[in-house]
PDB file of C-alpha atoms in Angstrom:
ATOM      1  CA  UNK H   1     -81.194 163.993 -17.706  1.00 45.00           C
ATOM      2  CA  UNK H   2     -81.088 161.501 -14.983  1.00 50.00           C
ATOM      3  CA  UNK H   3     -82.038 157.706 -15.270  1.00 52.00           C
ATOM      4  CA  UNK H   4     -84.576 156.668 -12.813  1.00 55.00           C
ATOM      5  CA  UNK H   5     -83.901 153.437 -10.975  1.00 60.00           C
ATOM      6  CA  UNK H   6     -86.102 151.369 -13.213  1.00 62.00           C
ATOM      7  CA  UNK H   7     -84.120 152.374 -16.176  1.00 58.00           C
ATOM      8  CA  UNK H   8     -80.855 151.537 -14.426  1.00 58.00           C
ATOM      9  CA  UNK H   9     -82.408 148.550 -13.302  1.00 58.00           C
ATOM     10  CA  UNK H  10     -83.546 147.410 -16.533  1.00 61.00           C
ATOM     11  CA  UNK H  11     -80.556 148.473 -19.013  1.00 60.00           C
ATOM     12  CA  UNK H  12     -78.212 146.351 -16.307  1.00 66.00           C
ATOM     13  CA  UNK H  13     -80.482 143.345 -16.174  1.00 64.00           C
ATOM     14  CA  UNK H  14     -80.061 143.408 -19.935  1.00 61.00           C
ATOM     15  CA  UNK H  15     -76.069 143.054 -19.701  1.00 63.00           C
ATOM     16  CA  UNK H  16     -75.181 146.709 -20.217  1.00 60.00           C
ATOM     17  CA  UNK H  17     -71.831 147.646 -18.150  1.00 60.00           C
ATOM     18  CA  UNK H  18     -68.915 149.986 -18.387  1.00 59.00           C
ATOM     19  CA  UNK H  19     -66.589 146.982 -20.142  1.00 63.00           C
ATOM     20  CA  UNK H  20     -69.461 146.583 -23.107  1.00 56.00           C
ATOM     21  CA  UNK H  21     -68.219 147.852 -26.717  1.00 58.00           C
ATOM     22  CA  UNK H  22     -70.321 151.422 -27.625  1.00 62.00           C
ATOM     23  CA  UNK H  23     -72.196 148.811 -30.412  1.00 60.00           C
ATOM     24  CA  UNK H  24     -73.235 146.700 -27.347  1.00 61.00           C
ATOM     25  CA  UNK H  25     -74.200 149.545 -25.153  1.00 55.00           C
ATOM     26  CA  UNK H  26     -76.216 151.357 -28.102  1.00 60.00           C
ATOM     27  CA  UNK H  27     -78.064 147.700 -28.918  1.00 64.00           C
ATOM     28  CA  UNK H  28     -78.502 147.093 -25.525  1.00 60.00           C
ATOM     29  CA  UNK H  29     -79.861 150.520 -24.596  1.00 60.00           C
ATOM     30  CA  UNK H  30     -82.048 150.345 -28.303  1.00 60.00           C
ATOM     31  CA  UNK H  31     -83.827 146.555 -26.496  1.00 64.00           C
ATOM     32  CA  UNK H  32     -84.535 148.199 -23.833  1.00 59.00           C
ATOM     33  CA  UNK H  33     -86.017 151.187 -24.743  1.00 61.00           C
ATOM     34  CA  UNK H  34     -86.431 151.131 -28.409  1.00 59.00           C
ATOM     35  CA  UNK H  35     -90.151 150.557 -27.782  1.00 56.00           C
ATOM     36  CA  UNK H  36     -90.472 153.578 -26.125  1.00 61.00           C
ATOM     37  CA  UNK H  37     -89.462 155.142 -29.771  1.00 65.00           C
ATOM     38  CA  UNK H  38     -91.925 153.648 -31.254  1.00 72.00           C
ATOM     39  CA  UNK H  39     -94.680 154.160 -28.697  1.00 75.00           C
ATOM     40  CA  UNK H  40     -94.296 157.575 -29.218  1.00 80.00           C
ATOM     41  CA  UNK H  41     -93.581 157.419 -33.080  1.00 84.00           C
ATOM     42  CA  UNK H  42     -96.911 155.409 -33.484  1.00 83.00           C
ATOM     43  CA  UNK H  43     -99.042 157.694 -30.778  1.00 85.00           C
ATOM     44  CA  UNK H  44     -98.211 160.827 -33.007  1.00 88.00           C
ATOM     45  CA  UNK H  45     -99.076 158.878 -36.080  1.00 89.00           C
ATOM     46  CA  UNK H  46    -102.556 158.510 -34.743  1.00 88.00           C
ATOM     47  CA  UNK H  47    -102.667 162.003 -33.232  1.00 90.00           C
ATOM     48  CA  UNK H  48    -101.862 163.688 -36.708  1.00 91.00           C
ATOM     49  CA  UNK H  49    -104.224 161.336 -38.659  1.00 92.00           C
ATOM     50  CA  UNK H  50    -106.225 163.552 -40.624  1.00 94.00           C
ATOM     51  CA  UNK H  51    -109.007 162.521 -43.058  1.00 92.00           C
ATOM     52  CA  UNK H  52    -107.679 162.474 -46.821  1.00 93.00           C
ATOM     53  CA  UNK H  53    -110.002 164.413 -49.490  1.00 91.00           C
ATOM     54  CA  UNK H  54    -112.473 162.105 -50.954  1.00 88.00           C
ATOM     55  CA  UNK H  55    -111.887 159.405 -47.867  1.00 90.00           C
ATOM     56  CA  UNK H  56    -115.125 157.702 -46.625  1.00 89.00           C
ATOM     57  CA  UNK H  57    -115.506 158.436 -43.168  1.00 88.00           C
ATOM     58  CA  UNK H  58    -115.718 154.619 -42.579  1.00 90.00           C
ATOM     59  CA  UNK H  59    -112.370 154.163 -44.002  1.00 93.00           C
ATOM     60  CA  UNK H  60    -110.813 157.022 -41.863  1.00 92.00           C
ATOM     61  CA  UNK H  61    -112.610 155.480 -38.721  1.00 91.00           C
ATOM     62  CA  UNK H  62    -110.866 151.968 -39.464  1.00 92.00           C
ATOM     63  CA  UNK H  63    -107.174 153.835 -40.151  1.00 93.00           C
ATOM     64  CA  UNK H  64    -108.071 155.465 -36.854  1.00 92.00           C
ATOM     65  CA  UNK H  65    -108.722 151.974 -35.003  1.00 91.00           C
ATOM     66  CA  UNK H  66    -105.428 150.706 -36.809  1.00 91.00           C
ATOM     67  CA  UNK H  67    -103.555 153.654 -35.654  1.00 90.00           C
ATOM     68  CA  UNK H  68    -104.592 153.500 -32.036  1.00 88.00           C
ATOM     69  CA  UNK H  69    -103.639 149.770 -31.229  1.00 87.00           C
ATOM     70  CA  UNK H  70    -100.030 150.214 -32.588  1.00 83.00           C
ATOM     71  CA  UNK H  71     -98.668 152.621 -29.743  1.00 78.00           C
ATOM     72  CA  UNK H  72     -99.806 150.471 -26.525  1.00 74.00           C
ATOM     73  CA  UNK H  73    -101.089 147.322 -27.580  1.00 77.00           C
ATOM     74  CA  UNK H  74    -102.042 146.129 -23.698  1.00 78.00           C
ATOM     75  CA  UNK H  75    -104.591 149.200 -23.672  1.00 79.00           C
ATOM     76  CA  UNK H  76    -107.556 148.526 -22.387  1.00 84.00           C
ATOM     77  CA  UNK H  77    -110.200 148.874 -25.485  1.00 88.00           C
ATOM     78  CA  UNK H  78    -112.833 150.684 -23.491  1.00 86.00           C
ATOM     79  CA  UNK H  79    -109.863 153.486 -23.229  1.00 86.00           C
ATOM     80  CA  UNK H  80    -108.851 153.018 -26.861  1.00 87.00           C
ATOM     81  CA  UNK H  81    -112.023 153.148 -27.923  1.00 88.00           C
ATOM     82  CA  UNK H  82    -112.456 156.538 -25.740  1.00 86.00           C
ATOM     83  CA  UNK H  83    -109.412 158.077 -28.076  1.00 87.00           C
ATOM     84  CA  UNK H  84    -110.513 156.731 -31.106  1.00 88.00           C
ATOM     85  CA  UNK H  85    -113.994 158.969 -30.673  1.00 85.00           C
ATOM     86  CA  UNK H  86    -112.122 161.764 -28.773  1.00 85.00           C
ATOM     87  CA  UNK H  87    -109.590 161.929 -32.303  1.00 89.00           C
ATOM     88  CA  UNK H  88    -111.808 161.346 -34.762  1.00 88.00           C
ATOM     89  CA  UNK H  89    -114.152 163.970 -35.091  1.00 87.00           C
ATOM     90  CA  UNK H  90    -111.538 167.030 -34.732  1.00 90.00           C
ATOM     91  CA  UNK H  91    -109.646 165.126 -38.019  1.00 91.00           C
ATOM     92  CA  UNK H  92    -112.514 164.811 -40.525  1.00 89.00           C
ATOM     93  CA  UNK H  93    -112.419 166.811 -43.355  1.00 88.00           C
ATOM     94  CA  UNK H  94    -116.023 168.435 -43.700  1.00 85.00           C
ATOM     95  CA  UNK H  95    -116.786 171.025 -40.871  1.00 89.00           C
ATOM     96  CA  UNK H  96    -119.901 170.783 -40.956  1.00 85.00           C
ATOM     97  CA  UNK H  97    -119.850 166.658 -40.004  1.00 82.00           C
ATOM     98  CA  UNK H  98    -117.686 167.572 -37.218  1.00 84.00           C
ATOM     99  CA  UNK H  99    -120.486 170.327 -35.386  1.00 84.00           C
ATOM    100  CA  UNK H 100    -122.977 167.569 -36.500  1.00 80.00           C
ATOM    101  CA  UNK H 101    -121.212 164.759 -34.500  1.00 79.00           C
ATOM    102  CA  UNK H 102    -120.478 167.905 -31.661  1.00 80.00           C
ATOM    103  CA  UNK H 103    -124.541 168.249 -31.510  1.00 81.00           C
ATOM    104  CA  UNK H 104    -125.454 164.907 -30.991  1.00 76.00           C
ATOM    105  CA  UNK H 105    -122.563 164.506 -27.878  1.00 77.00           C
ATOM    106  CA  UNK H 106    -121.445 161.255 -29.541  1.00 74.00           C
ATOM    107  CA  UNK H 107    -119.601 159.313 -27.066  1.00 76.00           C
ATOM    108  CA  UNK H 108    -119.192 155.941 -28.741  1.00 84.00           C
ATOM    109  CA  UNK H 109    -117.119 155.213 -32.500  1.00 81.00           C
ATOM    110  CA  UNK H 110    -120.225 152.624 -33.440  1.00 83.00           C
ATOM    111  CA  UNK H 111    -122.622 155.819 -33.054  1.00 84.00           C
ATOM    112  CA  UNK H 112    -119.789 158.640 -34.599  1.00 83.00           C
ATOM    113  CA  UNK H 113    -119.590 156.409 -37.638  1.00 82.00           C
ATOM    114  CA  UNK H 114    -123.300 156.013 -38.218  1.00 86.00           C
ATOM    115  CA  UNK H 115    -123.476 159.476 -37.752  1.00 84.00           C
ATOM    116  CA  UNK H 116    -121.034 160.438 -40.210  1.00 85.00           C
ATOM    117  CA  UNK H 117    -122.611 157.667 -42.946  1.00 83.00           C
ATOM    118  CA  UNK H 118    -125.916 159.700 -42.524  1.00 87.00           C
ATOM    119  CA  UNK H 119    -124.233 162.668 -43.550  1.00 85.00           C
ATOM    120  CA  UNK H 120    -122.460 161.601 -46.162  1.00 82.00           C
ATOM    121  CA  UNK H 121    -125.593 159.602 -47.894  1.00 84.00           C
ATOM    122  CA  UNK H 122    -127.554 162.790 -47.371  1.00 84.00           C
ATOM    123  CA  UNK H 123    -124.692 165.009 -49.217  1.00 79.00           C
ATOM    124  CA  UNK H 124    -124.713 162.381 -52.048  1.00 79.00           C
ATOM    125  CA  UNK H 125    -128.173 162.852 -52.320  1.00 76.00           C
ATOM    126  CA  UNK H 126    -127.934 166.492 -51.999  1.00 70.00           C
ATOM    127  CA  UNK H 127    -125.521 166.650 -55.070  1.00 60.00           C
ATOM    128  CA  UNK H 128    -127.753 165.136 -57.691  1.00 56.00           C
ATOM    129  CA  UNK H 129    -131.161 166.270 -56.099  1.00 52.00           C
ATOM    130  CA  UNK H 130    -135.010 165.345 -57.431  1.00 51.00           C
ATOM    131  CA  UNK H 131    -136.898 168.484 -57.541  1.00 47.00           C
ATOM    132  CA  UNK H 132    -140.485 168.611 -55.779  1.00 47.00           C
ATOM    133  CA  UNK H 133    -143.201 170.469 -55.858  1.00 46.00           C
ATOM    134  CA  UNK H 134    -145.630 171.508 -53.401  1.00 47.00           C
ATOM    135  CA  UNK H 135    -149.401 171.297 -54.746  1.00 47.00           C
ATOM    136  CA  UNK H 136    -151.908 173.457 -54.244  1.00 46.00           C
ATOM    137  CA  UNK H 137    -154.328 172.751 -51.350  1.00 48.00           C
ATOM    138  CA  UNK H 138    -157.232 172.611 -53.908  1.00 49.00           C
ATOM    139  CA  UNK H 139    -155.660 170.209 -55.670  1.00 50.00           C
ATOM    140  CA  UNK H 140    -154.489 167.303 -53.673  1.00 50.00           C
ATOM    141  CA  UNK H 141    -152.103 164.414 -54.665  1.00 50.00           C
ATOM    142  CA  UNK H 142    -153.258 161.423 -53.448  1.00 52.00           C
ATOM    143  CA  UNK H 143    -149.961 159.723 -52.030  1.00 53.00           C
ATOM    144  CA  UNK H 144    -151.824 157.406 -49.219  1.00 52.00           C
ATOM    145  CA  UNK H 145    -151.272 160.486 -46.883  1.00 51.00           C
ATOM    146  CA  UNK H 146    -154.258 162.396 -45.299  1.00 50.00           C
ATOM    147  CA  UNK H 147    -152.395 165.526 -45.398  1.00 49.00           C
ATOM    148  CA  UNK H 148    -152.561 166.995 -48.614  1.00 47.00           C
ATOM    149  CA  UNK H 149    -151.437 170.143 -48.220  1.00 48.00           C
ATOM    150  CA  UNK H 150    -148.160 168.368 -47.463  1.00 49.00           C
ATOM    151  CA  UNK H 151    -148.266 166.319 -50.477  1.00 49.00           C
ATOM    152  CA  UNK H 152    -145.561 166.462 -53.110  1.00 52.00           C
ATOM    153  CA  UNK H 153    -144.888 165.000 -56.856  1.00 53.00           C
ATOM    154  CA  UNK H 154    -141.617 165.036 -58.113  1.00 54.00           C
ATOM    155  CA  UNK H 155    -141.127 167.055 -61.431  1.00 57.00           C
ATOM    156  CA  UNK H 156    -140.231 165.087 -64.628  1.00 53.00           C
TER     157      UNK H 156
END
């Protein structure tokens, strides 16, 4: 693989020549592009991210944010904030959150997370439900509604 003229440019303005010991060349060489490393290290760090089992969304979002200002910290945060949404649906855990953020075409991380701490409050709830019951129309429960056919009481 060929150096471009950058690369040249920049390895030589950092003292690397033919007469340098292999140590020099390889610390040399490792300042000039040992970012690039970790650029790329960091970027597939944030691209593998998955959500652990029994990790609040919230907590996965701010691992997410974390992970996405390590690889190029002079990205613009409308952009980073672009990947952050774009990654963090397809990593969460619970299928059914990620169609639910898919329906709603959410486009910005403050609206993905409140979408995803809706869902997970309503699963809590789900998991340790109060049983209702609906009342017979003859026999309304007076709740303050109008509607009693609608009206329910839960079940002690």
């Amino acid at each position: 693989m060929a150096l471009g003229d950058d690369m040249v440019w920049r390895a030589t303005a950092a003292g690397f020549s033919k007469s340098n010991l292999t140590s020099d060349k390889w610390s040399i060489l490792d300042e000039c592009f040992g970012g690039c490393q970790d650029a790329s290290r960091h970027f597939r760090q944030f691209m593998d991210r998955q959500q652990r089992q029994d990790e609040p969304a919230a907590d996965y979002l701010d691992e997410l944010r974390y992970l996405a200002l390590r690889p190029l910290p002079s990205l613009s945060v409308a952009v980073r904030k672009e990947m952050i949404c774009a990654r963090f649906s397809p990593g969460l855990q619970d299928r059914d959150l990620q169609l639910q953020l898919l329906r709603f075409l959410v486009q910005r991380v403050s609206e993905a997370l409140t979408v995803a701490q809706r869902f997970e409050d309503a699963a809590k709830s789900t998991t340790n439900p109060t049983l209702f019951t609906i009342h017979d129309r003859r026999r309304p429960v007076s709740r303050g509604r109008g509607d009693s056919f609608h009206a329910t009481e839960p079940i002690k």
